[in-house]
């Protein structure tokens, strides 16, 4: 069989991404039709940069979602004779007749690895960001709102974590000696508790005066939350649905750990600014508790900057994950995540650039998309 | 007739927004003669600032002059490029805005900034520029020019900054000075000083001025002619005395009725229902028709109403102005309050803030009680501790000393949130800033509902909903607004939602901290009406904090005057505004603008209030008191006078005896009116 030309490669790739195109068309079309009612998100459609960012991010999200449909090969399968194969090389006798973007040094399909890598990156980065934001919100709000000694103590703690070199911290967290101790599990148990705690406080402070809605919300929050928590953090899910492999858990904990202090600082600053508002004073004079004020009066009004920050943070986390993978930290050597793949490909960069360039481009475009989105969101939220 | 300094002819300005282009000002024709002061008045959103920006050629990328001409000294400005406009703007037209800080560079000394102006325009030497800066500072009556020229902007008070901004504008000797709400951010006393300064400048230099504002009473004191804008269109223009004596357009009449009048005791301002339509939502015929009491179906709502010439120099845009004969409507005088027992007692309340620069004595040894069913007004200049007092009472802040008894229960040690639910519900607060009083991210109905849930948690969901619609009815808001977000409501509507929220627990005491000071006069009158009605119907106690003496005089039963954290006077309103009053109260009254252009001028109290950071020893007012000389020796400077009762329920803190205080009737302070007649027109 002949190797494919570049045009043909692109054409075939576009075809493989068909589910993504369909999803994009559906989401963007609906969004455009409803843009008048979507508030801030809707206004992205009138903003060129925002639309570009949204499209790129959605593209990767959908790729992650449909990875199984898009990938041409098993990302771990090796085909003899296709070691460092050029893009478009034929791959007879496999699930797809070509290695669209060539093979890597272990004769695996670069295209499929990139697609599978998207799934890994987009499973970890947003979840880790949300977790870090939950920690930042739950500690930053009281620090900013209550102030005083509590603020001093929490800020000191945050600075302590920030003062520690990130890479060193990672090395420490992922060294086998430390991984074997109970430290990562304990940390995970603690950090994963924050999102749950956030939801509980949110619901309780709002409905504490009314028993019915209180129970209606609290039961699923506690049930689902504790179930997920026991599975993800303690690896003790009785049904076995929620679990995280230990290497990934460590990476996750490390990423949340370094992200939390900066999230804390942002939330604290916003709370400090918003606590002097009249509506906060009004809430206090009608006897609201501090958590209601923090979560229902202050937090919703800080959402603009926090959403922008979350976008940037997902991008930053993606890069961080890449860096970790690049240094081979925390993930299994087989893992198709973009960082490790770049690292694997780097040795033959001069001769066979495709193995490293493909995941590098993927990483770059995702981060670019996130940054564009953040920029547009910031700009649009200023118009409020 | 001489060539006018500025002539607008059919000026139409529009702004491009996301949803299309909307006219902000339509078909506006105006002229300002040399030496004349033209007042441009209108509610917020009427397009008055747009006029100023158009004249300055500063409309920004979204704004555009669609039609019409804009001639300055005979030269057409519309359509000129930015480059061509710049020299004209600098030398011929100068503008002073509401925020003097915006015109100044925060990191440069005042002197250097002033000296820059002549160096830019006339290329003079450094020494000459410095001398010019000095002269300019003296010209705007800045005290101690040496020190001020050497300060940075943040070291000066708002009034001083505004004087610097005016000095800067005047240095280029402009022929036209545009003043866009130059005193809105200032205290009445400081405002009176600025207005006096502007009058002097006009007399000395014959500078023409375009004075833009929303406060008709203030404009009465300075403008020769007044033009009224409504929804982007001129509705009436006339010489000031004529306009005040016999307004023609129904809108002007309504504005004048809504104006708090210092001379009208115990007659609340008359509100004007409804709101001004945005220019693109204007009804087909007369824009004012939906709110006009004289509107005739089939006549007023058919076609746009043309502007008619009603006399020399007088125009009016109303089809029926010749027919309307209406008796001046004045509100029913408020009935005498029948106060009950004391519901709130405050004793020796003190709050000091320790800051990096020293201790601020925000509230010092304040004692008073508020009775059931009365309106107690708390007045004083900015920074005198009114808001701090309100926050202390509400439990938003803890006092350093003193007692607060709420219906007999001591609450000074219980911050808000720790007070028993019944006491929390009994006293609620209405806040000043309509933009800030409601949570911007929740529908307004839900916010009132939340208060209901807290205060009446035991009731069923259905009865809470009934209660919610009752509350909305009580503050005269259509229930359909409940689903809106705060930003979709006007300022007046938001204030009403705030009042509804405060009433959720059937509050017996309402603390209102400047509830209407951020609102336009007509809206202000409506909110006041709502508050008073509630107070009368429910016999609630209203603690009304305000700096607007005219309004206080119209609605308060008792008045408490504060100065630098201390109570200087407290008593029944009739007495406090009567012949026997504290010298500071007198000064405040004198500074309040009168809505009568023919009224004689009164001198404003000199200087800004001293800082609460290190309050003067002795009588806090002695640094500005005009009557200090009458007290023998250094008594005023050394000893704090006691708050002594001069009549039942009326106490004054002054070393002068009641007889001496009474000696000076309020009108004696008047001095002959400065010649404000058009005789000085064309002097330049
Ligand atoms: N939290 C604080 N820390 C330090 N100083 C404060 C604080 N709150 C108020 N002050 C100071 O206390 C004094 C009284 O302030 P307050 O706000 O009570 O005045 P006010 O009469 O309400 O003025 P305005 O008319 O401008 O609202 C001012 O000098 C103010 O700067
Ligand atoms: S034209 Fe008619 S509606 Fe308009 S102000 Fe005159 S009377 Fe009122
Ligand atoms: S005590 Fe003296 S300074 Fe104070 S108000 Fe009376 S006369 Fe003026
Ligand atoms: Mg205040």
mmCIF file of N, CA and C in Angstrom, chain B residues 206-245:
data_model
loop_
_atom_site.group_PDB
_atom_site.id
_atom_site.type_symbol
_atom_site.label_atom_id
_atom_site.label_comp_id
_atom_site.label_asym_id
_atom_site.label_seq_id
_atom_site.Cartn_x
_atom_site.Cartn_y
_atom_site.Cartn_z
ATOM 1 N N UNK B 206 -16.179 87.522 33.459
ATOM 2 C CA UNK B 206 -17.230 87.430 32.446
ATOM 3 C C UNK B 206 -17.194 86.122 31.698
ATOM 4 N N UNK B 207 -16.718 85.057 32.331
ATOM 5 C CA UNK B 207 -16.699 83.753 31.680
ATOM 6 C C UNK B 207 -18.131 83.240 31.514
ATOM 7 N N UNK B 208 -18.429 82.751 30.336
ATOM 8 C CA UNK B 208 -19.735 82.100 30.156
ATOM 9 C C UNK B 208 -19.668 80.709 30.749
ATOM 10 N N UNK B 209 -20.786 80.237 31.233
ATOM 11 C CA UNK B 209 -20.772 78.894 31.805
ATOM 12 C C UNK B 209 -21.978 78.099 31.360
ATOM 13 N N UNK B 210 -21.724 76.802 31.185
ATOM 14 C CA UNK B 210 -22.812 75.849 30.989
ATOM 15 C C UNK B 210 -22.822 75.001 32.249
ATOM 16 N N UNK B 211 -23.838 75.197 33.067
ATOM 17 C CA UNK B 211 -23.879 74.526 34.360
ATOM 18 C C UNK B 211 -24.875 73.379 34.281
ATOM 19 N N UNK B 212 -24.346 72.166 34.326
ATOM 20 C CA UNK B 212 -25.197 70.986 34.174
ATOM 21 C C UNK B 212 -25.479 70.402 35.539
ATOM 22 N N UNK B 213 -26.721 70.084 35.809
ATOM 23 C CA UNK B 213 -27.023 69.525 37.127
ATOM 24 C C UNK B 213 -28.399 68.927 37.184
ATOM 25 N N UNK B 214 -28.706 68.329 38.315
ATOM 26 C CA UNK B 214 -30.060 67.804 38.483
ATOM 27 C C UNK B 214 -30.765 68.503 39.638
ATOM 28 N N UNK B 215 -30.030 69.371 40.344
ATOM 29 C CA UNK B 215 -30.608 70.015 41.508
ATOM 30 C C UNK B 215 -31.047 71.437 41.169
ATOM 31 N N UNK B 216 -32.341 71.590 40.936
ATOM 32 C CA UNK B 216 -32.848 72.905 40.531
ATOM 33 C C UNK B 216 -32.592 73.967 41.590
ATOM 34 N N UNK B 217 -32.660 73.572 42.854
ATOM 35 C CA UNK B 217 -32.482 74.563 43.916
ATOM 36 C C UNK B 217 -31.093 75.178 43.841
ATOM 37 N N UNK B 218 -30.117 74.335 43.572
ATOM 38 C CA UNK B 218 -28.752 74.813 43.475
ATOM 39 C C UNK B 218 -28.604 75.757 42.289
ATOM 40 N N UNK B 219 -29.250 75.400 41.178
ATOM 41 C CA UNK B 219 -29.096 76.189 39.964
ATOM 42 C C UNK B 219 -29.773 77.543 40.090
ATOM 43 N N UNK B 220 -30.794 77.580 40.918
ATOM 44 C CA UNK B 220 -31.475 78.855 41.116
ATOM 45 C C UNK B 220 -30.484 79.911 41.574
ATOM 46 N N UNK B 221 -29.466 79.489 42.314
ATOM 47 C CA UNK B 221 -28.535 80.447 42.883
ATOM 48 C C UNK B 221 -27.502 80.964 41.917
ATOM 49 N N UNK B 222 -27.348 80.362 40.753
ATOM 50 C CA UNK B 222 -26.239 80.792 39.904
ATOM 51 C C UNK B 222 -26.619 81.029 38.449
ATOM 52 N N UNK B 223 -27.676 80.373 37.960
ATOM 53 C CA UNK B 223 -27.940 80.425 36.525
ATOM 54 C C UNK B 223 -28.779 81.637 36.128
ATOM 55 N N UNK B 224 -28.471 82.189 34.954
ATOM 56 C CA UNK B 224 -29.302 83.260 34.395
ATOM 57 C C UNK B 224 -30.490 82.670 33.668
ATOM 58 N N UNK B 225 -30.206 81.575 32.970
ATOM 59 C CA UNK B 225 -31.242 80.957 32.182
ATOM 60 C C UNK B 225 -31.185 79.462 32.443
ATOM 61 N N UNK B 226 -32.325 78.810 32.343
ATOM 62 C CA UNK B 226 -32.339 77.383 32.603
ATOM 63 C C UNK B 226 -33.033 76.665 31.465
ATOM 64 N N UNK B 227 -32.398 75.576 31.020
ATOM 65 C CA UNK B 227 -33.001 74.738 29.993
ATOM 66 C C UNK B 227 -33.268 73.381 30.612
ATOM 67 N N UNK B 228 -34.484 72.868 30.394
ATOM 68 C CA UNK B 228 -34.854 71.592 31.002
ATOM 69 C C UNK B 228 -34.863 70.509 29.936
ATOM 70 N N UNK B 229 -34.107 69.450 30.167
ATOM 71 C CA UNK B 229 -34.062 68.325 29.239
ATOM 72 C C UNK B 229 -34.942 67.208 29.769
ATOM 73 N N UNK B 230 -35.674 66.564 28.876
ATOM 74 C CA UNK B 230 -36.423 65.379 29.278
ATOM 75 C C UNK B 230 -36.268 64.334 28.190
ATOM 76 N N UNK B 231 -35.742 63.187 28.568
ATOM 77 C CA UNK B 231 -35.593 62.090 27.619
ATOM 78 C C UNK B 231 -34.886 62.546 26.334
ATOM 79 N N UNK B 232 -33.827 63.325 26.503
ATOM 80 C CA UNK B 232 -33.020 63.711 25.351
ATOM 81 C C UNK B 232 -33.519 64.909 24.572
ATOM 82 N N UNK B 233 -34.648 65.485 24.992
ATOM 83 C CA UNK B 233 -35.166 66.646 24.266
ATOM 84 C C UNK B 233 -35.358 67.814 25.200
ATOM 85 N N UNK B 234 -35.183 68.988 24.647
ATOM 86 C CA UNK B 234 -35.446 70.199 25.407
ATOM 87 C C UNK B 234 -36.963 70.325 25.593
ATOM 88 N N UNK B 235 -37.423 70.518 26.822
ATOM 89 C CA UNK B 235 -38.861 70.713 26.992
ATOM 90 C C UNK B 235 -39.212 72.145 27.375
ATOM 91 N N UNK B 236 -38.276 72.846 27.981
ATOM 92 C CA UNK B 236 -38.571 74.237 28.308
ATOM 93 C C UNK B 236 -37.264 74.965 28.546
ATOM 94 N N UNK B 237 -37.214 76.226 28.120
ATOM 95 C CA UNK B 237 -36.091 77.049 28.533
ATOM 96 C C UNK B 237 -36.616 78.455 28.780
ATOM 97 N N UNK B 238 -36.082 79.075 29.803
ATOM 98 C CA UNK B 238 -36.558 80.403 30.179
ATOM 99 C C UNK B 238 -35.545 81.026 31.129
ATOM 100 N N UNK B 239 -35.581 82.362 31.286
ATOM 101 C CA UNK B 239 -34.737 82.979 32.298
ATOM 102 C C UNK B 239 -35.093 82.396 33.664
ATOM 103 N N UNK B 240 -34.071 82.233 34.517
ATOM 104 C CA UNK B 240 -34.276 81.511 35.765
ATOM 105 C C UNK B 240 -35.430 82.065 36.606
ATOM 106 N N UNK B 241 -35.490 83.377 36.822
ATOM 107 C CA UNK B 241 -36.579 83.861 37.690
ATOM 108 C C UNK B 241 -37.950 83.490 37.129
ATOM 109 N N UNK B 242 -38.105 83.615 35.807
ATOM 110 C CA UNK B 242 -39.376 83.268 35.180
ATOM 111 C C UNK B 242 -39.700 81.787 35.384
ATOM 112 N N UNK B 243 -38.687 80.969 35.153
ATOM 113 C CA UNK B 243 -38.914 79.532 35.237
ATOM 114 C C UNK B 243 -39.371 79.142 36.639
ATOM 115 N N UNK B 244 -38.759 79.733 37.637
ATOM 116 C CA UNK B 244 -39.138 79.369 38.998
ATOM 117 C C UNK B 244 -40.489 79.971 39.387
ATOM 118 N N UNK B 245 -40.755 81.183 38.883
ATOM 119 C CA UNK B 245 -41.995 81.849 39.270
ATOM 120 C C UNK B 245 -43.193 81.237 38.561
#
